[in-house]
Amino acid sequence: MAPMGIRLSPLGVAVFCLLGVGVLYHLYSGVLSNRLAAFRQKRNVDLRDLLALSVEAAVLGGKEVKQVREENGLQEKSKGKTKEGANDPLTMGDLMSHRKMYNIIKNTFPDITVNSEEHDNVVDKSLSWSRIIPGEIAEKVKDQSEVPAESVTVWIDPLDATQEYTENLLKYVTTMVCVAVDGKPVIGVIHQPFNDFTVIISRSHSGQVINYVHKAFGNSSDTVQAGGAGYKVLSLLDLPAENYQLKRLWTRLIFMFISPT
């Protein structure tokens, strides 16, 4: 209530309020616009960094795969049947590897899309990339190459050849990372957590392929059964056993870096 003898003009009050709003807008508009600009700004990803991270993620997942197998803690379940009718198993090795690989990539580059062969809701914000560029990568990929984060899609397979994993056929087991920019593959990493080729075929898809090979080349033709896409790619290298260091490097890095342009 106004003091005795003083009357407040509704128009004056309205003008005063408008002036107040104007002052506040002037003070905070700059801050808000800067924040909006930062939010709208496209974030970039350096592909050399992403390559190094992919290697670290594959190795980290491989450690989980190996530990679960050595401790015999598979806790095997079935995800159902493949379209060929084979069992599609799921183990704790798959899940533990997925959690490490997915979270370390997503924590480092939250704006990129990460798809995994497995699915799990466990979030681990404590995982972080070491930011170390391995010497092999630094030597072969000297220049940085940045791309928009929203153009990057990463696929991970936390445990390839799970069926062989459950059967203790560990030479077939790999962890894999594939990176695409605008749908074009640019980086691929295959890691063997447990450290050979005429025709490479899948253990679960062998029937029709063997029949075709024998029909084309005769029953004497040699076939090599191999489980897991990662193992098949590694087998193609056919590196001599004496060149162990080179084989070890290529076991960790396949398709080290392909320019997205």
Short mmCIF file of C-alpha atoms in Angstrom, two decimals:
data_model
loop_
_atom_site.label_atom_id
_atom_site.label_comp_id
_atom_site.label_asym_id
_atom_site.label_seq_id
_atom_site.Cartn_x
_atom_site.Cartn_y
_atom_site.Cartn_z
CA MET A 1 0.00 0.00 0.00
CA ALA A 2 1.40 3.41 -1.01
CA PRO A 3 2.16 6.01 1.73
CA MET A 4 -0.58 8.50 2.57
CA GLY A 5 -0.88 11.15 -0.15
CA ILE A 6 1.21 9.26 -2.75
CA ARG A 7 -0.42 7.41 -5.60
CA LEU A 8 1.52 4.99 -7.83
CA SER A 9 0.83 5.33 -11.52
CA PRO A 10 0.15 1.96 -13.15
CA LEU A 11 1.87 3.26 -16.28
CA GLY A 12 4.94 4.29 -14.29
CA VAL A 13 5.16 0.89 -12.62
CA ALA A 14 4.92 -0.80 -16.02
CA VAL A 15 7.67 1.41 -17.46
CA PHE A 16 9.90 0.72 -14.42
CA CYS A 17 9.43 -3.02 -14.82
CA LEU A 18 10.22 -2.84 -18.52
CA LEU A 19 13.39 -0.92 -17.78
CA GLY A 20 14.41 -3.54 -15.22
CA VAL A 21 13.84 -6.35 -17.71
CA GLY A 22 15.86 -4.45 -20.30
CA VAL A 23 18.80 -4.05 -17.91
CA LEU A 24 18.74 -7.74 -16.98
CA TYR A 25 18.54 -8.75 -20.65
CA HIS A 26 21.50 -6.54 -21.48
CA LEU A 27 23.56 -8.04 -18.66
CA TYR A 28 22.82 -11.69 -19.38
CA SER A 29 22.25 -11.80 -23.14
CA GLY A 30 25.97 -11.91 -23.82
CA VAL A 31 26.47 -14.80 -21.43
CA LEU A 32 23.51 -16.72 -22.84
CA SER A 33 24.53 -16.16 -26.44
CA ASN A 34 28.06 -17.35 -25.72
CA ARG A 35 26.73 -20.48 -24.08
CA LEU A 36 24.36 -21.15 -26.96
CA ALA A 37 27.17 -20.63 -29.44
CA ALA A 38 29.38 -23.07 -27.57
CA PHE A 39 26.53 -25.58 -27.46
CA ARG A 40 25.88 -25.26 -31.19
CA GLN A 41 29.55 -25.36 -32.13
CA LYS A 42 30.45 -28.57 -33.92
CA ARG A 43 32.91 -30.72 -32.01
CA ASN A 44 35.72 -32.36 -33.94
CA VAL A 45 37.51 -35.67 -33.41
CA ASP A 46 41.12 -36.29 -34.37
CA LEU A 47 41.33 -39.64 -36.14
CA ARG A 48 44.85 -40.31 -34.91
CA ASP A 49 43.60 -39.96 -31.36
CA LEU A 50 40.65 -42.21 -32.18
CA LEU A 51 42.98 -44.83 -33.63
CA ALA A 52 45.11 -44.85 -30.48
CA LEU A 53 41.98 -45.00 -28.36
CA SER A 54 40.62 -47.89 -30.43
CA VAL A 55 43.79 -49.87 -29.80
CA GLU A 56 43.63 -49.16 -26.08
CA ALA A 57 39.94 -50.13 -25.98
CA ALA A 58 40.56 -53.42 -27.82
CA VAL A 59 43.45 -54.32 -25.52
CA LEU A 60 41.46 -53.33 -22.43
CA GLY A 61 38.53 -55.49 -23.51
CA GLY A 62 40.93 -58.33 -24.27
CA LYS A 63 42.24 -58.28 -20.73
CA GLU A 64 38.70 -58.81 -19.44
CA VAL A 65 38.11 -61.63 -21.92
CA LYS A 66 41.30 -63.37 -20.84
CA GLN A 67 40.71 -62.94 -17.13
CA VAL A 68 37.17 -64.34 -17.27
CA ARG A 69 38.37 -67.37 -19.26
CA GLU A 70 41.33 -68.03 -16.94
CA GLU A 71 39.10 -67.78 -13.87
CA ASN A 72 36.51 -70.04 -15.53
CA GLY A 73 33.84 -67.45 -14.79
CA LEU A 74 32.06 -67.61 -18.15
CA GLN A 75 28.49 -67.84 -16.75
CA GLU A 76 27.43 -68.87 -20.24
CA LYS A 77 23.93 -68.09 -21.47
CA SER A 78 22.30 -68.31 -24.88
CA LYS A 79 21.06 -65.32 -26.86
CA GLY A 80 19.13 -67.75 -29.03
CA LYS A 81 19.92 -69.29 -32.42
CA THR A 82 21.65 -67.82 -35.42
CA LYS A 83 19.80 -67.90 -38.74
CA GLU A 84 21.87 -71.00 -39.55
CA GLY A 85 20.54 -72.69 -36.40
CA ALA A 86 23.75 -72.55 -34.38
CA ASN A 87 23.76 -71.55 -30.73
CA ASP A 88 24.54 -67.87 -30.15
CA PRO A 89 26.22 -67.82 -26.72
CA LEU A 90 26.77 -64.93 -24.34
CA THR A 91 29.38 -65.05 -21.60
CA MET A 92 30.58 -62.81 -18.82
CA GLY A 93 33.67 -62.28 -20.98
CA ASP A 94 31.47 -60.65 -23.64
CA LEU A 95 29.81 -58.36 -21.11
CA MET A 96 32.91 -57.36 -19.16
CA SER A 97 34.79 -56.60 -22.37
CA HIS A 98 31.82 -54.60 -23.69
CA ARG A 99 31.66 -52.48 -20.57
CA LYS A 100 35.34 -51.57 -20.78
CA MET A 101 35.45 -50.94 -24.52
CA TYR A 102 32.17 -49.06 -24.82
CA ASN A 103 32.65 -46.83 -21.80
CA ILE A 104 36.26 -45.82 -22.45
CA ILE A 105 35.36 -44.77 -26.01
CA LYS A 106 32.16 -42.99 -25.01
CA ASN A 107 33.80 -41.25 -22.05
CA THR A 108 36.57 -39.91 -24.31
CA PHE A 109 34.38 -38.84 -27.24
CA PRO A 110 30.80 -38.51 -25.94
CA ASP A 111 29.53 -36.96 -29.19
CA ILE A 112 30.32 -39.91 -31.45
CA THR A 113 28.00 -42.88 -32.02
CA VAL A 114 29.19 -46.19 -30.56
CA ASN A 115 27.48 -49.46 -31.51
CA SER A 116 28.37 -52.72 -29.81
CA GLU A 117 27.76 -56.38 -30.57
CA GLU A 118 26.56 -56.66 -26.99
CA HIS A 119 24.14 -54.57 -24.95
CA ASP A 120 24.39 -53.56 -21.31
CA ASN A 121 23.24 -50.64 -19.17
CA VAL A 122 26.28 -50.44 -16.90
CA VAL A 123 27.90 -46.98 -17.09
CA ASP A 124 31.47 -46.56 -15.85
CA LYS A 125 32.54 -42.92 -15.86
CA SER A 126 35.83 -43.79 -14.16
CA LEU A 127 37.31 -45.19 -17.36
CA SER A 128 39.50 -42.73 -19.21
CA TRP A 129 41.90 -42.91 -22.14
CA SER A 130 45.57 -42.59 -21.23
CA ARG A 131 46.04 -40.00 -24.05
CA ILE A 132 49.18 -41.88 -25.05
CA ILE A 133 49.84 -42.21 -28.79
CA PRO A 134 51.76 -45.50 -29.29
CA GLY A 135 55.10 -45.12 -31.04
CA GLU A 136 53.95 -47.27 -34.00
CA ILE A 137 51.02 -44.92 -34.63
CA ALA A 138 53.00 -41.72 -34.06
CA GLU A 139 55.59 -42.92 -36.58
CA LYS A 140 53.13 -43.96 -39.30
CA VAL A 141 50.46 -41.29 -38.76
CA LYS A 142 52.32 -38.03 -38.29
CA ASP A 143 49.58 -35.56 -39.19
CA GLN A 144 46.35 -34.94 -37.38
CA SER A 145 43.09 -35.35 -39.28
CA GLU A 146 40.00 -33.89 -37.65
CA VAL A 147 36.43 -34.74 -38.61
CA PRO A 148 33.08 -33.68 -37.13
CA ALA A 149 32.14 -35.86 -34.19
CA GLU A 150 28.60 -36.39 -35.51
CA SER A 151 30.05 -37.98 -38.68
CA VAL A 152 31.84 -40.70 -36.71
CA THR A 153 30.35 -44.13 -35.99
CA VAL A 154 32.25 -46.78 -34.06
CA TRP A 155 31.37 -50.48 -34.05
CA ILE A 156 32.91 -52.73 -31.42
CA ASP A 157 32.89 -56.49 -31.04
CA PRO A 158 33.93 -57.11 -27.44
CA LEU A 159 34.49 -60.83 -28.03
CA ASP A 160 34.53 -62.28 -31.51
CA ALA A 161 34.24 -66.09 -31.76
CA THR A 162 32.33 -66.56 -28.50
CA GLN A 163 31.44 -70.16 -29.38
CA GLU A 164 35.13 -70.98 -29.73
CA TYR A 165 35.78 -69.09 -26.51
CA THR A 166 33.40 -71.37 -24.62
CA GLU A 167 35.11 -74.42 -26.16
CA ASN A 168 38.54 -73.11 -25.07
CA LEU A 169 39.65 -72.71 -28.71
CA LEU A 170 41.35 -69.49 -27.76
CA LYS A 171 43.44 -68.85 -30.88
CA TYR A 172 40.25 -67.80 -32.70
CA VAL A 173 39.23 -65.20 -30.12
CA THR A 174 39.63 -61.50 -30.89
CA THR A 175 38.32 -58.12 -29.83
CA MET A 176 37.63 -55.64 -32.61
CA VAL A 177 36.97 -51.97 -33.25
CA CYS A 178 35.85 -50.48 -36.58
CA VAL A 179 35.50 -46.74 -37.18
CA ALA A 180 33.59 -45.13 -40.04
CA VAL A 181 33.32 -41.49 -41.09
CA ASP A 182 30.14 -40.66 -42.99
CA GLY A 183 29.60 -44.40 -43.39
CA LYS A 184 33.06 -45.04 -44.89
CA PRO A 185 35.37 -47.35 -42.87
CA VAL A 186 38.60 -45.58 -41.99
CA ILE A 187 40.04 -47.46 -39.00
CA GLY A 188 40.05 -51.13 -38.03
CA VAL A 189 41.67 -52.77 -35.01
CA ILE A 190 41.83 -56.49 -34.24
CA HIS A 191 43.40 -57.71 -31.01
CA GLN A 192 44.14 -61.28 -29.94
CA PRO A 193 43.91 -61.48 -26.16
CA PHE A 194 45.39 -65.03 -26.19
CA ASN A 195 48.68 -65.20 -28.01
CA ASP A 196 47.60 -69.95 -38.75
CA PHE A 197 45.49 -71.14 -45.34
CA THR A 198 44.08 -72.21 -48.31
CA VAL A 199 40.37 -71.39 -47.85
CA ILE A 200 39.17 -69.71 -44.65
CA ILE A 201 35.61 -70.62 -43.71
CA SER A 202 33.40 -70.27 -40.66
CA ARG A 203 33.05 -73.24 -38.36
CA SER A 204 29.27 -72.72 -38.17
CA HIS A 205 28.71 -71.90 -41.88
CA SER A 206 30.98 -74.56 -43.39
CA GLY A 207 28.54 -76.94 -45.08
CA GLN A 208 27.64 -75.16 -48.33
CA VAL A 209 31.09 -73.60 -48.66
CA ILE A 210 32.89 -76.95 -48.36
CA ASN A 211 30.53 -78.48 -50.92
CA TYR A 212 31.18 -75.61 -53.30
CA VAL A 213 34.96 -75.82 -52.84
CA HIS A 214 35.02 -79.58 -53.38
CA LYS A 215 32.83 -79.23 -56.47
CA ALA A 216 35.07 -76.55 -57.93
CA PHE A 217 38.49 -77.89 -56.95
CA GLY A 218 37.94 -81.56 -56.09
CA ASN A 219 37.76 -83.45 -52.83
CA SER A 220 41.52 -83.19 -52.38
CA SER A 221 41.35 -79.42 -51.94
CA ASP A 222 42.43 -78.24 -48.50
CA THR A 223 40.14 -76.19 -46.30
CA VAL A 224 40.96 -74.49 -43.04
CA GLN A 225 38.10 -74.08 -40.57
CA ALA A 226 38.22 -70.84 -38.62
CA GLY A 227 35.85 -69.30 -36.13
CA GLY A 228 35.57 -65.54 -35.84
CA ALA A 229 35.90 -62.76 -38.38
CA GLY A 230 38.93 -61.31 -36.63
CA TYR A 231 40.86 -64.58 -36.80
CA LYS A 232 40.04 -64.94 -40.50
CA VAL A 233 41.54 -61.54 -41.27
CA LEU A 234 44.65 -62.29 -39.23
CA SER A 235 45.03 -65.61 -41.06
CA LEU A 236 45.17 -63.77 -44.37
CA LEU A 237 48.39 -62.07 -43.28
CA ASP A 238 50.20 -65.43 -43.06
CA LEU A 239 53.23 -63.80 -41.44
CA PRO A 240 56.28 -66.00 -40.78
CA ALA A 241 56.58 -67.25 -37.23
CA GLU A 242 60.13 -65.92 -36.87
CA ASN A 243 58.93 -62.35 -37.43
CA TYR A 244 57.10 -62.33 -34.11
CA GLN A 245 57.36 -58.59 -33.38
CA LEU A 246 55.83 -57.68 -36.73
CA LYS A 247 53.08 -60.25 -36.23
CA ARG A 248 52.45 -58.90 -32.76
CA LEU A 249 52.12 -55.36 -34.15
CA TRP A 250 49.71 -56.44 -36.89
CA THR A 251 47.75 -58.49 -34.40
CA ARG A 252 47.05 -55.26 -32.57
CA LEU A 253 46.67 -52.98 -35.57
CA ILE A 254 44.90 -53.95 -38.75
CA PHE A 255 44.15 -51.31 -41.40
CA MET A 256 46.12 -48.92 -39.17
CA PHE A 257 44.87 -45.74 -40.78
CA ILE A 258 43.03 -44.98 -44.00
CA SER A 259 42.47 -41.35 -44.91
CA PRO A 260 38.74 -40.49 -44.93
CA THR A 261 39.19 -38.30 -48.00
#
